[in-house]
Tab-separated table of C-alpha atoms and ligand atoms in Angstrom:
chain	number	residue	atom	x	y	z
A	202	MET	CA	0.000	0.000	0.000
A	203	THR	CA	1.122	3.552	-0.707
A	204	ASP	CA	2.235	5.817	2.133
A	205	TRP	CA	-0.095	8.682	1.171
A	206	ARG	CA	1.001	10.818	4.102
A	207	ALA	CA	4.403	11.063	2.413
A	208	HIS	CA	2.881	12.456	-0.813
A	209	PRO	CA	3.803	16.162	-1.278
A	210	LEU	CA	0.183	17.062	-2.164
A	211	CYS	CA	-0.927	15.605	1.190
A	212	GLY	CA	1.545	17.753	3.147
A	213	PRO	CA	2.831	19.315	5.223
A	214	ARG	CA	3.797	16.005	6.795
A	215	ASP	CA	5.045	17.420	10.108
A	216	ALA	CA	1.675	19.039	10.877
A	217	TYR	CA	-0.729	16.097	10.602
A	218	PRO	CA	-3.590	16.314	13.081
A	219	ASP	CA	-4.461	13.470	15.433
A	220	ALA	CA	-8.112	13.719	14.438
A	221	PHE	CA	-10.503	15.610	12.165
A	222	TRP	CA	-10.632	19.328	13.127
A	223	GLY	CA	-14.186	19.999	11.885
A	224	PRO	CA	-16.880	19.982	10.839
A	225	GLU	CA	-16.614	23.502	9.487
A	226	LYS	CA	-19.930	25.345	9.494
A	227	LEU	CA	-21.115	26.784	6.170
A	228	ASP	CA	-23.527	29.649	5.533
A	229	SER	CA	-24.851	28.733	2.083
A	230	ALA	CA	-25.235	32.417	1.113
A	231	ALA	CA	-21.507	32.900	1.779
A	232	PHE	CA	-20.700	30.007	-0.540
A	233	VAL	CA	-22.743	31.666	-3.301
A	234	GLU	CA	-20.719	34.874	-2.733
A	235	LEU	CA	-17.442	32.954	-3.021
A	236	VAL	CA	-18.552	31.126	-6.193
A	237	ASP	CA	-18.910	34.547	-7.870
A	238	LEU	CA	-15.212	35.201	-7.225
A	239	LEU	CA	-13.800	31.841	-8.313
A	240	SER	CA	-12.222	31.022	-11.671
A	241	PRO	CA	-12.923	27.292	-11.915
A	242	ASP	CA	-11.715	26.628	-15.507
A	243	VAL	CA	-8.727	24.468	-14.505
A	244	GLU	CA	-10.831	22.617	-11.909
A	245	ILE	CA	-13.579	21.859	-14.456
A	246	ALA	CA	-11.076	20.703	-17.089
A	247	ALA	CA	-9.409	18.336	-14.593
A	248	LEU	CA	-12.790	17.003	-13.457
A	249	LEU	CA	-13.844	16.289	-17.043
A	250	VAL	CA	-10.614	14.364	-17.667
A	251	ALA	CA	-11.111	12.364	-14.450
A	252	LEU	CA	-14.688	11.492	-15.530
A	253	LYS	CA	-13.874	10.765	-19.188
A	254	ASP	CA	-16.236	8.140	-20.708
A	255	ILE	CA	-18.385	8.080	-17.554
A	256	LYS	CA	-22.118	8.301	-18.282
A	257	GLN	CA	-23.568	8.340	-14.747
A	258	VAL	CA	-22.361	10.521	-11.871
A	259	VAL	CA	-23.586	11.138	-8.322
A	260	ASP	CA	-22.388	14.534	-7.036
A	261	VAL	CA	-22.452	14.366	-3.240
A	262	GLY	CA	-22.694	17.831	-1.662
A	263	GLY	CA	-23.147	19.364	-5.112
A	264	GLY	CA	-23.972	22.779	-3.661
A	265	THR	CA	-25.219	25.266	-6.231
A	266	GLY	CA	-24.311	22.943	-9.111
A	267	LEU	CA	-21.224	24.966	-10.161
A	268	LEU	CA	-19.268	21.835	-11.132
A	269	THR	CA	-22.338	19.679	-11.703
A	270	GLN	CA	-23.357	21.824	-14.681
A	271	ALA	CA	-19.976	21.221	-16.293
A	272	ILE	CA	-20.340	17.436	-16.232
A	273	MET	CA	-24.043	17.166	-17.098
A	274	GLY	CA	-23.377	17.556	-20.836
A	275	GLY	CA	-21.890	14.080	-21.113
A	276	ALA	CA	-23.477	12.194	-18.230
A	277	GLU	CA	-26.662	11.696	-16.233
A	278	VAL	CA	-26.033	13.536	-12.970
A	279	THR	CA	-27.689	13.170	-9.568
A	280	VAL	CA	-26.924	15.686	-6.812
A	281	ILE	CA	-27.238	14.630	-3.179
A	282	GLU	CA	-27.297	17.837	-1.128
A	283	PRO	CA	-28.524	18.424	2.449
A	284	ASP	CA	-29.047	22.208	2.219
A	285	PRO	CA	-32.457	23.210	0.748
A	286	GLN	CA	-31.145	26.676	-0.239
A	287	GLN	CA	-28.344	25.101	-2.287
A	288	ARG	CA	-30.715	22.526	-3.802
A	289	ALA	CA	-33.018	25.357	-4.966
A	290	LYS	CA	-30.163	26.836	-7.054
A	291	ILE	CA	-29.355	23.650	-8.953
A	292	PRO	CA	-30.315	24.055	-12.619
A	293	GLY	CA	-32.933	21.913	-14.359
A	294	GLY	CA	-31.936	18.647	-16.031
A	295	ILE	CA	-30.163	17.412	-12.907
A	296	ILE	CA	-31.763	14.887	-10.544
A	297	VAL	CA	-31.637	16.384	-7.030
A	298	ALA	CA	-32.207	14.637	-3.708
A	299	ASP	CA	-31.848	15.505	-0.033
A	300	GLY	CA	-29.145	13.523	1.735
A	301	ARG	CA	-25.818	13.557	3.538
A	302	ALA	CA	-22.449	12.203	2.476
A	303	GLU	CA	-22.232	10.042	5.608
A	304	ALA	CA	-25.398	8.136	4.595
A	305	VAL	CA	-25.963	8.520	0.838
A	306	PRO	CA	-29.554	7.441	0.093
A	307	LEU	CA	-28.575	5.157	-2.820
A	308	PRO	CA	-27.959	1.388	-3.122
A	309	ASP	CA	-24.527	-0.254	-3.268
A	310	ARG	CA	-22.711	0.089	-6.643
A	311	SER	CA	-25.659	2.046	-8.061
A	312	THR	CA	-23.607	4.576	-10.062
A	313	GLU	CA	-20.609	4.481	-12.372
A	314	ALA	CA	-18.955	7.418	-10.607
A	315	ALA	CA	-19.323	9.525	-7.469
A	316	ILE	CA	-17.755	12.882	-6.699
A	317	ALA	CA	-17.458	15.009	-3.544
A	318	THR	CA	-15.752	18.348	-4.168
A	319	TRP	CA	-14.932	20.654	-1.228
A	320	VAL	CA	-17.353	18.683	0.975
A	321	LEU	CA	-15.402	16.513	3.438
A	322	GLN	CA	-14.505	19.412	5.768
A	323	TYR	CA	-18.241	19.969	6.357
A	324	CYS	CA	-19.036	16.340	7.222
A	325	ASP	CA	-19.475	15.137	10.794
A	326	ASP	CA	-17.536	12.007	9.833
A	327	PRO	CA	-15.503	12.530	6.630
A	328	MET	CA	-14.102	8.977	6.515
A	329	ARG	CA	-17.604	7.531	6.740
A	330	ALA	CA	-18.366	9.779	3.735
A	331	VAL	CA	-15.393	8.366	1.801
A	332	ASP	CA	-16.593	4.825	2.539
A	333	GLU	CA	-20.032	5.811	1.235
A	334	LEU	CA	-18.511	7.014	-2.060
A	335	ALA	CA	-16.731	3.656	-2.403
A	336	ARG	CA	-19.981	1.831	-1.578
A	337	ILE	CA	-22.113	3.506	-4.274
A	338	ALA	CA	-19.523	3.941	-7.100
A	339	ARG	CA	-18.574	1.008	-9.288
A	340	HIS	CA	-15.672	2.543	-11.230
A	341	ARG	CA	-14.619	6.041	-10.366
A	342	ILE	CA	-14.467	8.525	-7.491
A	343	VAL	CA	-13.276	12.136	-7.506
A	344	ILE	CA	-12.600	14.098	-4.314
A	345	ILE	CA	-11.321	17.683	-4.298
A	346	GLN	CA	-9.848	19.308	-1.194
A	347	ALA	CA	-7.474	22.221	-0.585
A	348	ALA	CA	-3.850	22.043	-1.713
A	349	PRO	CA	-0.805	22.878	0.434
A	350	GLY	CA	-0.291	26.662	0.394
A	351	ASN	CA	-3.997	27.427	-0.203
A	352	ASP	CA	-4.542	30.990	1.111
A	353	LEU	CA	-8.120	30.259	2.224
A	354	VAL	CA	-6.904	27.484	4.553
A	355	GLU	CA	-4.424	29.937	6.092
A	356	ILE	CA	-7.348	32.330	6.665
A	357	TYR	CA	-9.409	29.467	8.154
A	358	ASN	CA	-6.553	28.752	10.557
A	359	ARG	CA	-6.506	32.377	11.803
A	360	GLU	CA	-10.268	32.148	12.434
A	361	ALA	CA	-9.915	28.748	14.097
A	362	ALA	CA	-7.285	30.120	16.524
A	363	ILE	CA	-9.826	32.740	17.681
A	364	ALA	CA	-12.477	30.021	18.080
A	365	GLY	CA	-9.994	27.912	20.083
A	366	LYS	CA	-10.139	25.168	17.455
A	367	PRO	CA	-7.270	23.250	15.825
A	368	SER	CA	-5.904	24.128	12.395
A	369	ALA	CA	-7.295	22.543	9.241
A	370	HIS	CA	-5.238	19.995	7.292
A	371	HIS	CA	-6.792	19.022	3.968
A	372	GLY	CA	-3.722	16.893	3.178
A	373	TRP	CA	-4.714	14.679	6.111
A	374	LEU	CA	-8.210	14.250	4.621
A	375	LEU	CA	-6.698	13.417	1.230
A	376	ALA	CA	-4.173	10.953	2.650
A	377	GLU	CA	-6.796	9.190	4.751
A	378	ALA	CA	-9.230	9.062	1.804
A	379	ALA	CA	-6.555	7.752	-0.592
A	380	THR	CA	-5.554	5.025	1.885
A	381	ARG	CA	-9.170	3.863	2.312
A	382	LEU	CA	-9.940	3.943	-1.409
A	383	GLU	CA	-6.772	1.994	-2.253
A	384	ALA	CA	-7.783	-0.612	0.342
A	385	ALA	CA	-11.207	-0.788	-1.394
A	386	GLY	CA	-9.508	-1.729	-4.693
A	387	PHE	CA	-9.174	1.675	-6.382
A	388	GLN	CA	-6.044	3.003	-8.099
A	389	VAL	CA	-5.524	6.512	-6.754
A	390	THR	CA	-3.763	9.532	-8.271
A	391	LEU	CA	-3.505	13.131	-7.075
A	392	GLU	CA	-3.029	16.339	-9.066
A	393	ARG	CA	-2.832	19.993	-8.108
A	394	ILE	CA	-5.390	22.359	-9.660
A	395	ALA	CA	-5.064	26.145	-9.714
A	396	ILE	CA	-8.143	28.053	-8.513
A	397	PRO	CA	-7.702	31.830	-8.211
A	398	VAL	CA	-10.103	33.932	-6.125
A	399	ARG	CA	-10.675	37.435	-7.538
A	400	LYS	CA	-10.778	40.564	-5.373
A	401	PRO	CA	-14.423	41.425	-4.661
A	402	ALA	CA	-15.825	44.929	-5.224
A	403	GLY	CA	-15.906	45.360	-1.434
A	404	GLY	CA	-12.203	44.423	-1.136
A	405	ALA	CA	-10.589	42.608	1.777
A	406	ALA	CA	-13.392	43.473	4.214
A	407	GLN	CA	-15.996	41.764	2.029
A	408	LEU	CA	-13.842	38.688	1.453
A	409	ALA	CA	-13.011	38.362	5.164
A	410	ARG	CA	-16.746	38.391	5.970
A	411	THR	CA	-17.561	35.858	3.256
A	412	LEU	CA	-14.811	33.465	4.356
A	413	ALA	CA	-15.624	33.629	8.067
A	414	ARG	CA	-19.215	32.653	7.178
A	415	MET	CA	-17.890	29.836	4.963
A	416	HIS	CA	-16.062	28.373	7.941
A	417	PHE	CA	-17.702	29.497	11.206
A	418	SER	CA	-21.270	30.476	10.323
A	419	GLY	CA	-23.133	31.747	13.405
A	420	HIS	CA	-20.068	31.663	15.705
A	421	ALA	CA	-20.145	34.191	18.579
A	422	ASP	CA	-16.615	35.445	17.713
A	423	ILE	CA	-17.181	35.917	13.995
A	424	ASP	CA	-16.573	39.699	14.106
A	425	ALA	CA	-13.217	39.140	15.828
A	426	MET	CA	-12.331	36.595	13.138
A	427	ILE	CA	-13.144	39.104	10.390
A	428	ALA	CA	-11.099	41.818	12.130
A	429	ALA	CA	-8.127	39.433	12.316
A	430	THR	CA	-8.222	38.175	8.728
A	431	GLU	CA	-9.059	41.395	6.850
A	432	PRO	CA	-5.501	42.825	7.138
A	433	LEU	CA	-3.991	39.488	6.039
A	434	ILE	CA	-6.317	39.328	3.018
A	435	GLY	CA	-5.596	42.996	2.232
A	436	ARG	CA	-1.808	42.411	2.268
A	437	THR	CA	-2.127	39.363	-0.004
A	438	LEU	CA	-4.419	41.155	-2.461
A	439	ALA	CA	-2.079	44.165	-2.546
A	440	VAL	CA	0.755	41.948	-3.763
A	441	ALA	CA	-1.033	39.359	-5.893
A	442	ASP	CA	-4.486	40.747	-6.812
A	443	THR	CA	-5.896	37.231	-6.303
A	444	LEU	CA	-5.897	34.672	-3.503
A	445	SER	CA	-5.155	30.989	-4.059
A	446	ASP	CA	-7.947	28.513	-3.446
A	447	ASP	CA	-5.839	25.826	-5.161
A	448	GLY	CA	-7.098	22.297	-4.793
A	449	VAL	CA	-5.939	18.704	-5.061
A	450	LEU	CA	-8.043	16.446	-7.260
A	451	LEU	CA	-8.005	12.850	-6.024
A	452	SER	CA	-8.975	10.467	-8.822
A	453	ALA	CA	-9.770	6.843	-7.896
A	454	ARG	CA	-10.420	4.147	-10.540
A	455	ARG	CA	-11.277	0.462	-10.404
B	535	SAM	C1	-18.104	24.390	-0.315
B	535	SAM	S1	-19.613	23.714	-0.846
B	535	SAM	C2	-19.080	22.797	-2.278
B	535	SAM	C3	-20.163	22.593	-3.296
B	535	SAM	C4	-19.783	21.872	-4.582
B	535	SAM	N1	-19.394	20.503	-4.319
B	535	SAM	C5	-18.691	22.602	-5.334
B	535	SAM	O1	-17.544	22.136	-5.385
B	535	SAM	O2	-19.004	23.675	-5.876
B	535	SAM	C6	-19.925	22.434	0.326
B	535	SAM	C7	-21.235	21.745	0.122
B	535	SAM	O3	-21.317	20.607	0.967
B	535	SAM	C8	-22.621	20.535	1.493
B	535	SAM	N2	-22.578	19.720	2.718
B	535	SAM	C9	-22.374	20.121	3.997
B	535	SAM	N3	-22.418	19.069	4.836
B	535	SAM	C10	-22.632	17.973	4.064
B	535	SAM	C11	-22.784	16.584	4.338
B	535	SAM	N4	-22.670	16.093	5.577
B	535	SAM	N5	-23.032	15.770	3.302
B	535	SAM	C12	-23.116	16.246	2.034
B	535	SAM	N6	-22.975	17.543	1.717
B	535	SAM	C13	-22.734	18.401	2.718
B	535	SAM	C14	-22.996	21.977	1.712
B	535	SAM	O4	-24.397	22.158	1.859
B	535	SAM	C15	-22.436	22.614	0.451
B	535	SAM	O5	-23.362	22.574	-0.605
């Protein structure tokens, strides 16, 4: 078996948590705000390659259907999504059902492929969710989580320190998922995908507010989080004009 924790895209190796740090708490309106700022072209292209020749996909935690729309041209797509506000935004032509990644309401091996993109950090039990993907998908699974050096994870970690919570480590999620999927008979590969986040019209203050609500919706200290991250976001945007929300696409085939 592969030592996935040693893979550079699952790093940094010296900072692995002992346990899952989440679940993070998402305000669905904040996610819609972030989607407006994302440039997902590279992500969509990589997803289409990973799902080449697949005619049936279940998108678990499909959100607003941002990525779902890209794959529906060539495949029948079902979205399983627990948030009614997100489900209401999913365009026509896609089968939509209420459900959670930890207990997908579909039979064993009932789809050719299953995907879960930017979802595991919101699950109560992300490894149970990975096992569910392996249970329902006969041939292919795609998971996308944050890459090492992702600016939005750094911002999450500043917020988490104020909440007294541990830092996030998406490489840990990826390594644990890859290990489980390999044990279930899948061949696993990882690739880095570039996802820039544009500066919003309201600048760093707007982005700080959006991100805090992406991670700690309803938290009592959310204003303190925003006050702490706005200067960091402002400094990054002054130098680079975009933030990195780079991801790692995990492709599993059997
Ligand atoms: C950051 S959004 C990602 C949406 C979409 N997959 C994408 O990449 O654009 C996270 C999504 O996961 C959903 N979610 C949260 N907890 C979940 C769970 N336990 N099972 C499935 N989906 C969940 C949220 O409602 C939200 O739509």
